[in-house]
XYZ file of C-alpha atoms in Angstrom:
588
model
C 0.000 0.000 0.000
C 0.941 3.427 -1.071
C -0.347 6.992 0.163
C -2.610 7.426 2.767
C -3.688 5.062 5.340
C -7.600 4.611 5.574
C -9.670 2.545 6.323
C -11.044 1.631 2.714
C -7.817 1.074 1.432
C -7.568 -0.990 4.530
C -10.475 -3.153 3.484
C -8.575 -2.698 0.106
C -6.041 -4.709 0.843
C -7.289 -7.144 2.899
C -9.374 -8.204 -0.202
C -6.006 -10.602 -0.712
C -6.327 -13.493 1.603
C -2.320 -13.627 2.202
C -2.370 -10.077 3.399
C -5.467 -10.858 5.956
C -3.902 -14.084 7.153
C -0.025 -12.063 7.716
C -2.609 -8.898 9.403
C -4.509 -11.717 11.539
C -1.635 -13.154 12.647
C 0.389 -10.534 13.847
C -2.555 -9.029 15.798
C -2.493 -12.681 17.256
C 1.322 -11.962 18.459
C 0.390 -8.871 19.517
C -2.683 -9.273 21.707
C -1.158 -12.868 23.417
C 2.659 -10.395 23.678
C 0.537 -8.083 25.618
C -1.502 -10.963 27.761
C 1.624 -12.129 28.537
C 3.703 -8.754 29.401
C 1.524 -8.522 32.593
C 1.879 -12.111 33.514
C 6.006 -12.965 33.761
C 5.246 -16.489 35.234
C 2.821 -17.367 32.729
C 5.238 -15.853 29.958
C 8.117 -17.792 31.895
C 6.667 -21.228 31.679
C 6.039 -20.644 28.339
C 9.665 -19.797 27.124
C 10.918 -23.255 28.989
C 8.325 -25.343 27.032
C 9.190 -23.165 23.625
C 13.315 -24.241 24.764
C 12.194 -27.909 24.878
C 9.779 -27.842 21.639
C 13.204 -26.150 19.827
C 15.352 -28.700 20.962
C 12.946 -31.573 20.018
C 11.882 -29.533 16.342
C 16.136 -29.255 16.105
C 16.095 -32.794 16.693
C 13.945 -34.001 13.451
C 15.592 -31.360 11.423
C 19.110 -32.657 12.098
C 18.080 -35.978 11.384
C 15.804 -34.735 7.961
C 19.146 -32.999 6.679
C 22.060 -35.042 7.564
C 19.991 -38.257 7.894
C 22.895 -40.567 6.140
C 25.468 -39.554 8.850
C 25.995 -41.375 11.819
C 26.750 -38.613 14.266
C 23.101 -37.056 13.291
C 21.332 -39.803 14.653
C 22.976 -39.520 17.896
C 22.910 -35.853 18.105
C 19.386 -36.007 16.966
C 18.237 -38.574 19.970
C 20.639 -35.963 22.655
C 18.299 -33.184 21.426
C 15.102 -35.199 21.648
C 16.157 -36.468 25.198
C 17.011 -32.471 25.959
C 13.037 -31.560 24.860
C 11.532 -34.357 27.075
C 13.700 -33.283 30.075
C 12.772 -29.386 29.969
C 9.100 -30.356 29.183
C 8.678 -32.849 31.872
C 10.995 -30.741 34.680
C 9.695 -27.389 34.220
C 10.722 -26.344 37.794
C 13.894 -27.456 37.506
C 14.904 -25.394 34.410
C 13.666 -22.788 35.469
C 15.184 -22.086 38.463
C 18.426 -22.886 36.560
C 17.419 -21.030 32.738
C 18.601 -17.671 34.530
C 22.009 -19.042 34.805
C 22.324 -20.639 31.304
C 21.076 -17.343 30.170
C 24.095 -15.666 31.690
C 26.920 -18.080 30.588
C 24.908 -17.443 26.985
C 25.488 -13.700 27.356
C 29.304 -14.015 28.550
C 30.106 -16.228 25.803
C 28.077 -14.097 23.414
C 29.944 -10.618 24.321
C 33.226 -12.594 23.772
C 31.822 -13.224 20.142
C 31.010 -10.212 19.818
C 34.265 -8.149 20.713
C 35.842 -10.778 18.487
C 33.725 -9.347 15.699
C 34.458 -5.831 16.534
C 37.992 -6.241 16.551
C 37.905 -7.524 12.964
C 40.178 -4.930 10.370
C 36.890 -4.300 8.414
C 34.372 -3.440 10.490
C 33.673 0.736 10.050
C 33.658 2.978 12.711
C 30.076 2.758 13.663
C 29.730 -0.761 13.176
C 32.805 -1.304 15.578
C 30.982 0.931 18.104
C 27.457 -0.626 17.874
C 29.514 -3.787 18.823
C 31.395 -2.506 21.490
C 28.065 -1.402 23.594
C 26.061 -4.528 22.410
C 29.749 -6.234 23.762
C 29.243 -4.507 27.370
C 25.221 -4.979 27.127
C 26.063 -8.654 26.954
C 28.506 -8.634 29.656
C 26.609 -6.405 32.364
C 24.158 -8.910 31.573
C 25.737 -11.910 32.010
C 26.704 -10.524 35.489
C 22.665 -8.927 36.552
C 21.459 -12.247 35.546
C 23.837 -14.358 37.591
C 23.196 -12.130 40.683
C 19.532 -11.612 40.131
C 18.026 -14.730 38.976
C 14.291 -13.944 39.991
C 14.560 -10.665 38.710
C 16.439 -12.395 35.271
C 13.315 -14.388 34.969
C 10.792 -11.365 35.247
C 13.354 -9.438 32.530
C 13.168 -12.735 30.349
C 9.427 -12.936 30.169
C 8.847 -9.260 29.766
C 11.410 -9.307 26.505
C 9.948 -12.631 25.108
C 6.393 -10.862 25.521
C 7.393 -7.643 23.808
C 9.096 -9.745 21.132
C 6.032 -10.950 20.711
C 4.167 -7.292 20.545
C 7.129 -5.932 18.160
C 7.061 -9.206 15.872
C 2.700 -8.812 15.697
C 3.255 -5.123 14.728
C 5.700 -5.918 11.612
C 3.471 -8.198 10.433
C 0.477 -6.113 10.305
C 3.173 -2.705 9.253
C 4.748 -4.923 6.248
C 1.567 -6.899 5.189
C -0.390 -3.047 4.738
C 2.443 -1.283 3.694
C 3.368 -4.005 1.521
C 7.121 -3.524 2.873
C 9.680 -5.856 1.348
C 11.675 -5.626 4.660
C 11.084 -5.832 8.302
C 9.983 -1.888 9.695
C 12.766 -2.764 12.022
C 15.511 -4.345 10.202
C 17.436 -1.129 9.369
C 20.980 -0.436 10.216
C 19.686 2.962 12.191
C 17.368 0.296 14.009
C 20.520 -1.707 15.246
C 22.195 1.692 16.599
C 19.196 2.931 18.065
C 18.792 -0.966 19.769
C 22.323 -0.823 20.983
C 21.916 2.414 22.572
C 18.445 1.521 24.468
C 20.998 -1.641 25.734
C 23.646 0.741 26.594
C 21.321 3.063 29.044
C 19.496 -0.018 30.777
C 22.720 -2.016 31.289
C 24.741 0.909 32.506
C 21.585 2.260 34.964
C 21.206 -1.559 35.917
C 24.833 -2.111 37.225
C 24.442 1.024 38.858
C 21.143 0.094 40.779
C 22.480 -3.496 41.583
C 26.144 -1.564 42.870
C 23.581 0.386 45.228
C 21.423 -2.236 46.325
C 24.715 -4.146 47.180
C 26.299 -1.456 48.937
C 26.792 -1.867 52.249
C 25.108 -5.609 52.712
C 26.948 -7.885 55.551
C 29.447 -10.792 54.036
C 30.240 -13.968 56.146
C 34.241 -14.315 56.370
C 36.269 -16.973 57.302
C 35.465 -17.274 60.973
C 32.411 -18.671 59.858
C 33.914 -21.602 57.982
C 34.490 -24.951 59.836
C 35.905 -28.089 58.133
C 36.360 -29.982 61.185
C 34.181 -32.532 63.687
C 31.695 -30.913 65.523
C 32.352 -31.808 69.388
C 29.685 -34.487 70.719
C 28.674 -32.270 73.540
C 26.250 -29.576 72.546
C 27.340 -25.937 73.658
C 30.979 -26.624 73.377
C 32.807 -23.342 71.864
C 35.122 -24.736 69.283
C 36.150 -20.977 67.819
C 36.433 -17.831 69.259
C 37.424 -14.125 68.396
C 36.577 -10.490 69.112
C 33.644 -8.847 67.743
C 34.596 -5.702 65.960
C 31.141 -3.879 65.522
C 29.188 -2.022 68.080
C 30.187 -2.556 71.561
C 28.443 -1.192 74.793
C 29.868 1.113 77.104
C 31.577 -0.505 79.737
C 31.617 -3.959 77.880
C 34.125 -6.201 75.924
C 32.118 -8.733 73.228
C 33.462 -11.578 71.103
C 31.705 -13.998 68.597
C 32.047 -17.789 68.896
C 31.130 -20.890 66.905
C 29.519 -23.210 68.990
C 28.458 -26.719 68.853
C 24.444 -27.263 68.906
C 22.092 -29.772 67.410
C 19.551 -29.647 65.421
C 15.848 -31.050 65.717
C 16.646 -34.212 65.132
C 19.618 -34.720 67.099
C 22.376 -34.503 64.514
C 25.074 -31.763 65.689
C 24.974 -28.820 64.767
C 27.375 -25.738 64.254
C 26.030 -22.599 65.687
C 27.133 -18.541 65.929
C 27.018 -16.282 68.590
C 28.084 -13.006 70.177
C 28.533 -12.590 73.546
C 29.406 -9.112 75.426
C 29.791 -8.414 79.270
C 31.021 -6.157 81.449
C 34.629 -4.925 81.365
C 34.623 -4.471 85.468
C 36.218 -7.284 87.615
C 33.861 -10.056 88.889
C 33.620 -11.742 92.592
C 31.275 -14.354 91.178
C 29.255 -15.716 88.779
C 27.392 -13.387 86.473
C 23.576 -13.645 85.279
C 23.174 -14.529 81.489
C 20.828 -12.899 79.350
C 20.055 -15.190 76.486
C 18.581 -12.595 73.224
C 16.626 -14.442 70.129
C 16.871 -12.141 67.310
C 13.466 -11.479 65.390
C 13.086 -12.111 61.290
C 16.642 -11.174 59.846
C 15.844 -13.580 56.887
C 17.037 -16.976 56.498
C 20.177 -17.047 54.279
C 23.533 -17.732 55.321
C 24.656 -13.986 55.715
C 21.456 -12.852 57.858
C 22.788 -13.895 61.249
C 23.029 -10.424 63.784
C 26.809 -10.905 64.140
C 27.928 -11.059 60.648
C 27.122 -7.071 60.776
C 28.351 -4.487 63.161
C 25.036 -3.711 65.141
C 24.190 -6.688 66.936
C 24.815 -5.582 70.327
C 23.271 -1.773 69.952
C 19.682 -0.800 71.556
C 17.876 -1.427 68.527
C 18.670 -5.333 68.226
C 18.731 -6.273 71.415
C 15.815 -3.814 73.732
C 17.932 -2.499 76.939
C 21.805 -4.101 76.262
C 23.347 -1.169 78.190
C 21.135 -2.273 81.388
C 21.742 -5.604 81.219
C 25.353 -4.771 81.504
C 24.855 -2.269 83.903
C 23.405 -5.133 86.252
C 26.672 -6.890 85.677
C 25.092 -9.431 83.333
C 26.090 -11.637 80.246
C 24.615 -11.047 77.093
C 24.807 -14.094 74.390
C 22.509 -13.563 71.186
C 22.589 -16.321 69.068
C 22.105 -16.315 64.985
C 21.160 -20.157 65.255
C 22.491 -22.753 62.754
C 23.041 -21.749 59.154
C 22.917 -18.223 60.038
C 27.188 -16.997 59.686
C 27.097 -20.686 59.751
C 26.199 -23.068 57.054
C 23.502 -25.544 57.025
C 20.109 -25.818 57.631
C 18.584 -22.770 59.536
C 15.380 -23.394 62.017
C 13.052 -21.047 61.170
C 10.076 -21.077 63.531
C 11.083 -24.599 64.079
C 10.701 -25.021 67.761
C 13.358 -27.679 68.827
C 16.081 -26.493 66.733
C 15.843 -22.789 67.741
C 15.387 -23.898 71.468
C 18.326 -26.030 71.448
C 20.279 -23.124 69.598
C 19.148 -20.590 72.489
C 20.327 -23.022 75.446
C 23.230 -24.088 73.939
C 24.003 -21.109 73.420
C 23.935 -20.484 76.955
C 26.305 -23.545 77.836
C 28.767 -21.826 75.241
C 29.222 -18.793 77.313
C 29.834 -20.116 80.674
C 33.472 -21.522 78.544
C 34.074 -17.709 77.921
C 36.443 -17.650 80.579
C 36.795 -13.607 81.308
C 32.883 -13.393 80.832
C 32.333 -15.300 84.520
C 29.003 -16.298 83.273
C 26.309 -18.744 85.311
C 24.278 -21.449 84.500
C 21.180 -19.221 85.952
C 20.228 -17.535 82.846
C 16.973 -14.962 81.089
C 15.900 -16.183 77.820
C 13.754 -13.082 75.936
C 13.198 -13.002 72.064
C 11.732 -10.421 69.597
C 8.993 -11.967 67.062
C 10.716 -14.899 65.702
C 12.715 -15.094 68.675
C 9.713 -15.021 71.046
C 8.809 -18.370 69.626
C 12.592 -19.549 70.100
C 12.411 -18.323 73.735
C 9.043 -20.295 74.875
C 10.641 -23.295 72.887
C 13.764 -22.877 74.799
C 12.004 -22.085 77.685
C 9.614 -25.288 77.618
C 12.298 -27.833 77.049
C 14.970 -26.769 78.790
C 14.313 -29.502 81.830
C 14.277 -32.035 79.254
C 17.627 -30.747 76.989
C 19.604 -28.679 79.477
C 18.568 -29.752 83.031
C 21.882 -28.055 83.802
C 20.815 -24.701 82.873
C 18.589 -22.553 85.695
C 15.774 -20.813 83.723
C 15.088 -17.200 85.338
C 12.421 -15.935 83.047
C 11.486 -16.039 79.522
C 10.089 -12.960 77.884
C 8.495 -13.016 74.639
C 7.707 -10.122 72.715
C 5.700 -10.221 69.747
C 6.123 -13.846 69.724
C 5.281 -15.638 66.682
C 4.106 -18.641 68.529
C 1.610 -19.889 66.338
C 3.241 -20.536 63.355
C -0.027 -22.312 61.716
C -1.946 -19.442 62.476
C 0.597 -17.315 61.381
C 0.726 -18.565 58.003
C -3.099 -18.666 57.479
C -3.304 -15.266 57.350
C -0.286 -14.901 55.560
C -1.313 -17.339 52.554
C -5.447 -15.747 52.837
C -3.115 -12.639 51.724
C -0.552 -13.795 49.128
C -1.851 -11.315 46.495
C 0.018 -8.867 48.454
C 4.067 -8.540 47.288
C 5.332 -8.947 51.140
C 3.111 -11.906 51.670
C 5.054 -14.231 48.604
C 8.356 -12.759 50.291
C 7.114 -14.127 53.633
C 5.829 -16.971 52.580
C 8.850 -18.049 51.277
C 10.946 -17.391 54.063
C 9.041 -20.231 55.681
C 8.970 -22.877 52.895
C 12.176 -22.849 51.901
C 13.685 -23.689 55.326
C 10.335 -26.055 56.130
C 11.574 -27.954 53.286
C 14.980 -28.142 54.249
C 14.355 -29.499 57.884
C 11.471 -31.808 56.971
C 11.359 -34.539 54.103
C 7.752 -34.751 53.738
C 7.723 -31.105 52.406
C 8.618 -30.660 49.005
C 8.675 -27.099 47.287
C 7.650 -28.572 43.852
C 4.281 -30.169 45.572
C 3.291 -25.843 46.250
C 5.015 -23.316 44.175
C 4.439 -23.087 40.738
C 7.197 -25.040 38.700
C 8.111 -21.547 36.618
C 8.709 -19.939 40.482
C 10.868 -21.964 42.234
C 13.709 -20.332 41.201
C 11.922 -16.874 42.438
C 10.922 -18.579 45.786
C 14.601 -19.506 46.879
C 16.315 -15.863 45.113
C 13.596 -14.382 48.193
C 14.843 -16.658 50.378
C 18.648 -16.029 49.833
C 18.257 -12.166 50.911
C 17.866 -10.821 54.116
C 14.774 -8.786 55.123
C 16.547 -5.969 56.483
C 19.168 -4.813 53.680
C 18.393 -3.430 50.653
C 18.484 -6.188 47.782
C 15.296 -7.123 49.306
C 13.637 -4.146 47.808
C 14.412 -6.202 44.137
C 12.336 -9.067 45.577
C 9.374 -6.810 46.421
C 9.683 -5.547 42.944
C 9.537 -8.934 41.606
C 6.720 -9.891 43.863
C 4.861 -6.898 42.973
C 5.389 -7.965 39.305
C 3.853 -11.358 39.601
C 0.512 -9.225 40.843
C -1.455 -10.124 37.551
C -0.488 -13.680 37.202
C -1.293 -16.997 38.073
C -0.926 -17.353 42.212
C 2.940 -18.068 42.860
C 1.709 -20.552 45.743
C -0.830 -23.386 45.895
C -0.633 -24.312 49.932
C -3.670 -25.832 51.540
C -3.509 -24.689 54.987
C -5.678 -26.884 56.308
C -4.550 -30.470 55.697
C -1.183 -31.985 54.553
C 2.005 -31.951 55.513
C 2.964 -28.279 55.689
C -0.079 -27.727 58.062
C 1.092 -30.889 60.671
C 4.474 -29.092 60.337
C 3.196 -25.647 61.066
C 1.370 -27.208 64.101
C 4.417 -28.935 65.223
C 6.339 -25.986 66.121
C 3.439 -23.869 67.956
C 5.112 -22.867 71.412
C 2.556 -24.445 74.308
C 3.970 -22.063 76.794
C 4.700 -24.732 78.982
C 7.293 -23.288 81.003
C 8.239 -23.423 84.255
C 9.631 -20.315 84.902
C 7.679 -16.805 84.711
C 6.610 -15.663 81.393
C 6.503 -11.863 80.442
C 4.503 -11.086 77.278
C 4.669 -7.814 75.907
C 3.426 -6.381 72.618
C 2.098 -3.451 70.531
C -1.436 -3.164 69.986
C -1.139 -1.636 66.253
C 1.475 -4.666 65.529
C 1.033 -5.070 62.248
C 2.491 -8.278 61.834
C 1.520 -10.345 64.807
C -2.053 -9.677 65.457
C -2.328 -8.198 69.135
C -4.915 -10.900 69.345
C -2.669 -13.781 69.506
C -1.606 -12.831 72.469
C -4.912 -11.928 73.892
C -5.787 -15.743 73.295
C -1.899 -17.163 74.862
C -2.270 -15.197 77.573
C -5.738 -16.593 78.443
C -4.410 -20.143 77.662
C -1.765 -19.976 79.971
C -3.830 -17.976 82.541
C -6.310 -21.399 82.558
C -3.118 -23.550 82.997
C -2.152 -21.724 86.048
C 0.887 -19.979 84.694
C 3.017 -17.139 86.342
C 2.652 -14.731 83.347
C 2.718 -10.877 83.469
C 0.899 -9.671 80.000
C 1.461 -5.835 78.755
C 0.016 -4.533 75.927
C 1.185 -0.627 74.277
C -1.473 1.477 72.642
C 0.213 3.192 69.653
C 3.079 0.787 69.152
C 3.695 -0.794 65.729
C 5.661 -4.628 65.599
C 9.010 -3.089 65.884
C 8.567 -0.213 67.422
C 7.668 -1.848 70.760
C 11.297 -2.947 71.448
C 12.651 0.468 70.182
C 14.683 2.322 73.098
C 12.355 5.008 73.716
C 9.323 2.072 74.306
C 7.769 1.705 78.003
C 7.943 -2.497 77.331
C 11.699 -1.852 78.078
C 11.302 -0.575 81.604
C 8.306 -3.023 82.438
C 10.471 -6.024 81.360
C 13.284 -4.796 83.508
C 11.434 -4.089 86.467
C 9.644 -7.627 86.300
C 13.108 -9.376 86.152
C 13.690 -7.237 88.862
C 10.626 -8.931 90.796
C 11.405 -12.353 89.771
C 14.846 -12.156 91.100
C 13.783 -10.841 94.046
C 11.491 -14.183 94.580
C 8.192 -12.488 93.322
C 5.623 -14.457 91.239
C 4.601 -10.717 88.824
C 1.322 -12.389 87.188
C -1.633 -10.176 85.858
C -4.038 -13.295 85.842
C -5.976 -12.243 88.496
C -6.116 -8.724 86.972
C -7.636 -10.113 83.629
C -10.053 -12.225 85.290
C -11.684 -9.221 86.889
């Protein structure tokens, strides 16, 4: 078509069938490209069934053309074998296409500096190869280090492929163009520049986001036997972040075991006072809350561990002349599996923990100990706190606080799943599954994510909630708003939900219990401890139960919160041989 585009010489032209069918089919491409621009998991699946369907097509093709050699036949079953593996283990290329993709990239940007270095390549063409040359390599390096985000990227370009390829179609067929509307050298150079500015502002963003996160070093690394005996320090050596006045701190590796009884290597930081000791000094146990569940989470692989706002009141505690140990658990600094709101193996963690500072010679610390936790660590301190006559009969148990606690893990996730539209809910969820299914065998990640997500679900698990590469997570999460659900979990029935129920914390403790928690919490519902408190209030528990108008989830333990001066003047009261319950209080 010539002149001006109307509709009648629209109709014109579609009078030929060929140039209808081309038209039809590239508003086909476009309308499913821009279906499946808003839906990257959908569009994700997709491209690993296309990768299989090439292989097998490649296959019959080899075999069609070179059909009287002997290597074809061979090469022809590899690629047919290749197909039937992607098709039929979705999941598992998937979580590993984003990788392929960036050795692809890296060996593609060595190609392509080869070509630019050629002696006839012109000016321009030398530079359109360069950028395309450091587009590939940026690349190769974003997609290695962000896989989940890789796989959002991947389906976003195969869907716009699809839009661009739909619109030449329908531009040639009307136009009755001989070439592609995008096949022109000023085309390549405008391509390679779009490559140059994304690339370039993507390293920069991932630099940023990277800036500043915590890196486990060598102290962390142990290649030999883990001791028998549970809380046996096996490494020591000083702690170089933030230290409290008036104290001295060092971290320690620590033998532990996990909730099956296979040993364990845990981390730890312990602080006390620098002032000379006549005796035996108290030890205050701290559980960390939600750090994430990666390797490089754990409190004492940064430099704040020991400062107000991670553990609520440190410069008291040493003021009183106490021992502070806060524990990361196993496979936080550490590697291997990491308990997350799994009862037994945070509770041995915590007491062991406990065992492992009374060998810190210079800290003089007791067996009489205070075992208090933060959110996640609330439900590590009513584990510890419940089977410590059973594990360590050797340790006295003061008091366990438990603020915020996340002691219902079943419950807990309910809500959680009832939510997953949200971004932060898939995040959360899968700070749960992937360590569930590490610790238990009858929980499989396949059996509830979808197979184009599991690489997604452990890139969310690998980052920890409070630095900033989690921010690329919530992006992706936010991205995967449109699509299929990222999660298919049945809450109630199966083995997730037995496992979930498992770890809830009875409260069966012997010693006095302090609750404490903000009534506009916003992730533990203030009514989950309305309903422990009764519970253990009917069991005939010693339990003193505060709740703060006006306090958010973290902002409860933050230094300037009253909880802080309640929970010190009922350890106060304990160790002065009182029973502080408000039972009797609630009942009237």
């Amino acid at each position: 078509m010539t002149g001006k585009w109307s509709i009648r010489s629209v109709l014109g032209t579609c009078m030929s069938q060929r140039t209808c069918a081309v038209v039809i089919s590239g508003l086909v491409f476009a309308v499913v490209g821009l279906t499946l621009i808003v839906r990257p998991l959908t569009a994700y699946g997709i491209v690993v069934v296309l990768i299989g369907a090439g292989a097998g097509i490649a296959g019959v093709l080899l075999v069609a053309s070179y059909w009287r050699r002997p290597w074809a036949w061979f090469a022809a079953l590899a690629l047919v074998a290749a197909a039937g593996m992607i098709v039929t283990h979705v999941a598992f290329v998937a979580e590993w296409l984003p990788y392929a993709l960036a050795v692809v990239l890296g060996i593609n940007a060595i190609r392509l500096f080869r070509l630019m270095i050629r002696p006839r390549r012109s000016g321009k063409e030398r530079a359109a190869d360069g950028v395309f040359v450091i587009a590939n390599a940026i690349g190769a390096y974003l997609f290695w280090l962000w896989p989940d985000a890789a796989t959002v990227v991947v389906s976003v370009a195969v869907s716009a492929s699809f839009i661009v390829l739909g619109l030449a179609f329908v531009v040639s067929a009307l136009f009755r163009r001989k070439k592609p509307p995008f096949s022109s050298t000023g085309w390549r150079y405008a391509i390679a520049a779009f490559c140059a500015v994304i690339s370039v502002l993507s390293l920069m963003g991932s630099v940023q986001l990277r800036t500043g996160i915590a890196r486990v070093d060598s102290f962390y690394s142990w290649s030999g036997t883990i001791p028998e005996t549970p809380g046996t320090v096996v490494r020591t050596e000083t702690y170089d972040g933030v230290v409290p006045d008036g104290a001295k701190a060092v971290k320690i590796l620590y033998s532990t075991t996990y909730s099956d009884g296979s040993p364990a290597l845990a981390s730890a930081v312990v602080t006390y006072p620098t002032s000379t000791s006549d005796g035996k000094r108290t030890v205050l146990a701290w559980e960390h809350g939600t750090t994430g569940v990666a390797q490089s989470c754990g409190p004492s692989v940064g430099s704040e561990a020991l400062t107000e706002e991670a553990i609520p009141g440190i410069s008291r505690a040493i003021e009183r002349g106490w021992v502070i140990v806060a524990t990361d658990y196993p496979g936080q600094g550490t590697s291997g599996k990491y308990p997350y709101l799994v009862g037994q193996g945070e509770g041995r963690a915590t007491l062991d923990a406990i065992r492992a500072a009374t060998h810190i010679q210079e800290a003089h610390a007791s067996e009489h100990a205070w075992i208090w936790g933060h959110s996640q660590g609330g439900h590590a301190a009513l584990w510890a706190g419940q089977i410590a006559a059973d594990y360590a009969p050797d340790i006295d148990v003061l008091g366990v606080a438990a603020l915020s606690a996340a002691r219902d893990p079943l419950s807990l996730a309910a809500s959680v799943v009832d939510a997953q539209s949200s971004a932060l809910s898939k995040v959360v969820i899968a700070l749960v599954l992937v360590p569930y299914a590490e610790e238990y065998s009858d929980v499989h990640l396949n059996d509830v994510v979808n197979p184009a997500g599991i690489g997604i679900v452990k890139a969310f698990a690998s980052r920890c909630v409070t630095e900033k590469p989690t921010t690329v997570s919530a992006g992706v999460a936010l991205a995967l708003g449109l699509d299929k659900p990222l999660y298919s979990i049945d809450i109630s029935d199966g083995a997730i939900r037995d496992r979930l129920a498992q770890n809830i914390a009875s409260g069966d403790v012997p010693a006095p219990i302090f609750l404490g928690q903000g009534v506009e919490d916003e992730v533990i519902p203030i009514s989950m401890q309305r309903s422990f408190a009764s519970e253990l209030c009917a069991a005939g528990k010693t339990v003193s139960v505060h709740e703060y108008a006006g306090f958010s989830h973290l902002g409860v333990v933050a230094p300037d919160s009253p909880l802080i001066d309640d929970l010190y003047q009922w350890a106060d009261a304990v160790a002065q041989g009182e029973q502080p319950s408000t039972c009797q209080e609630a009942a009237e």
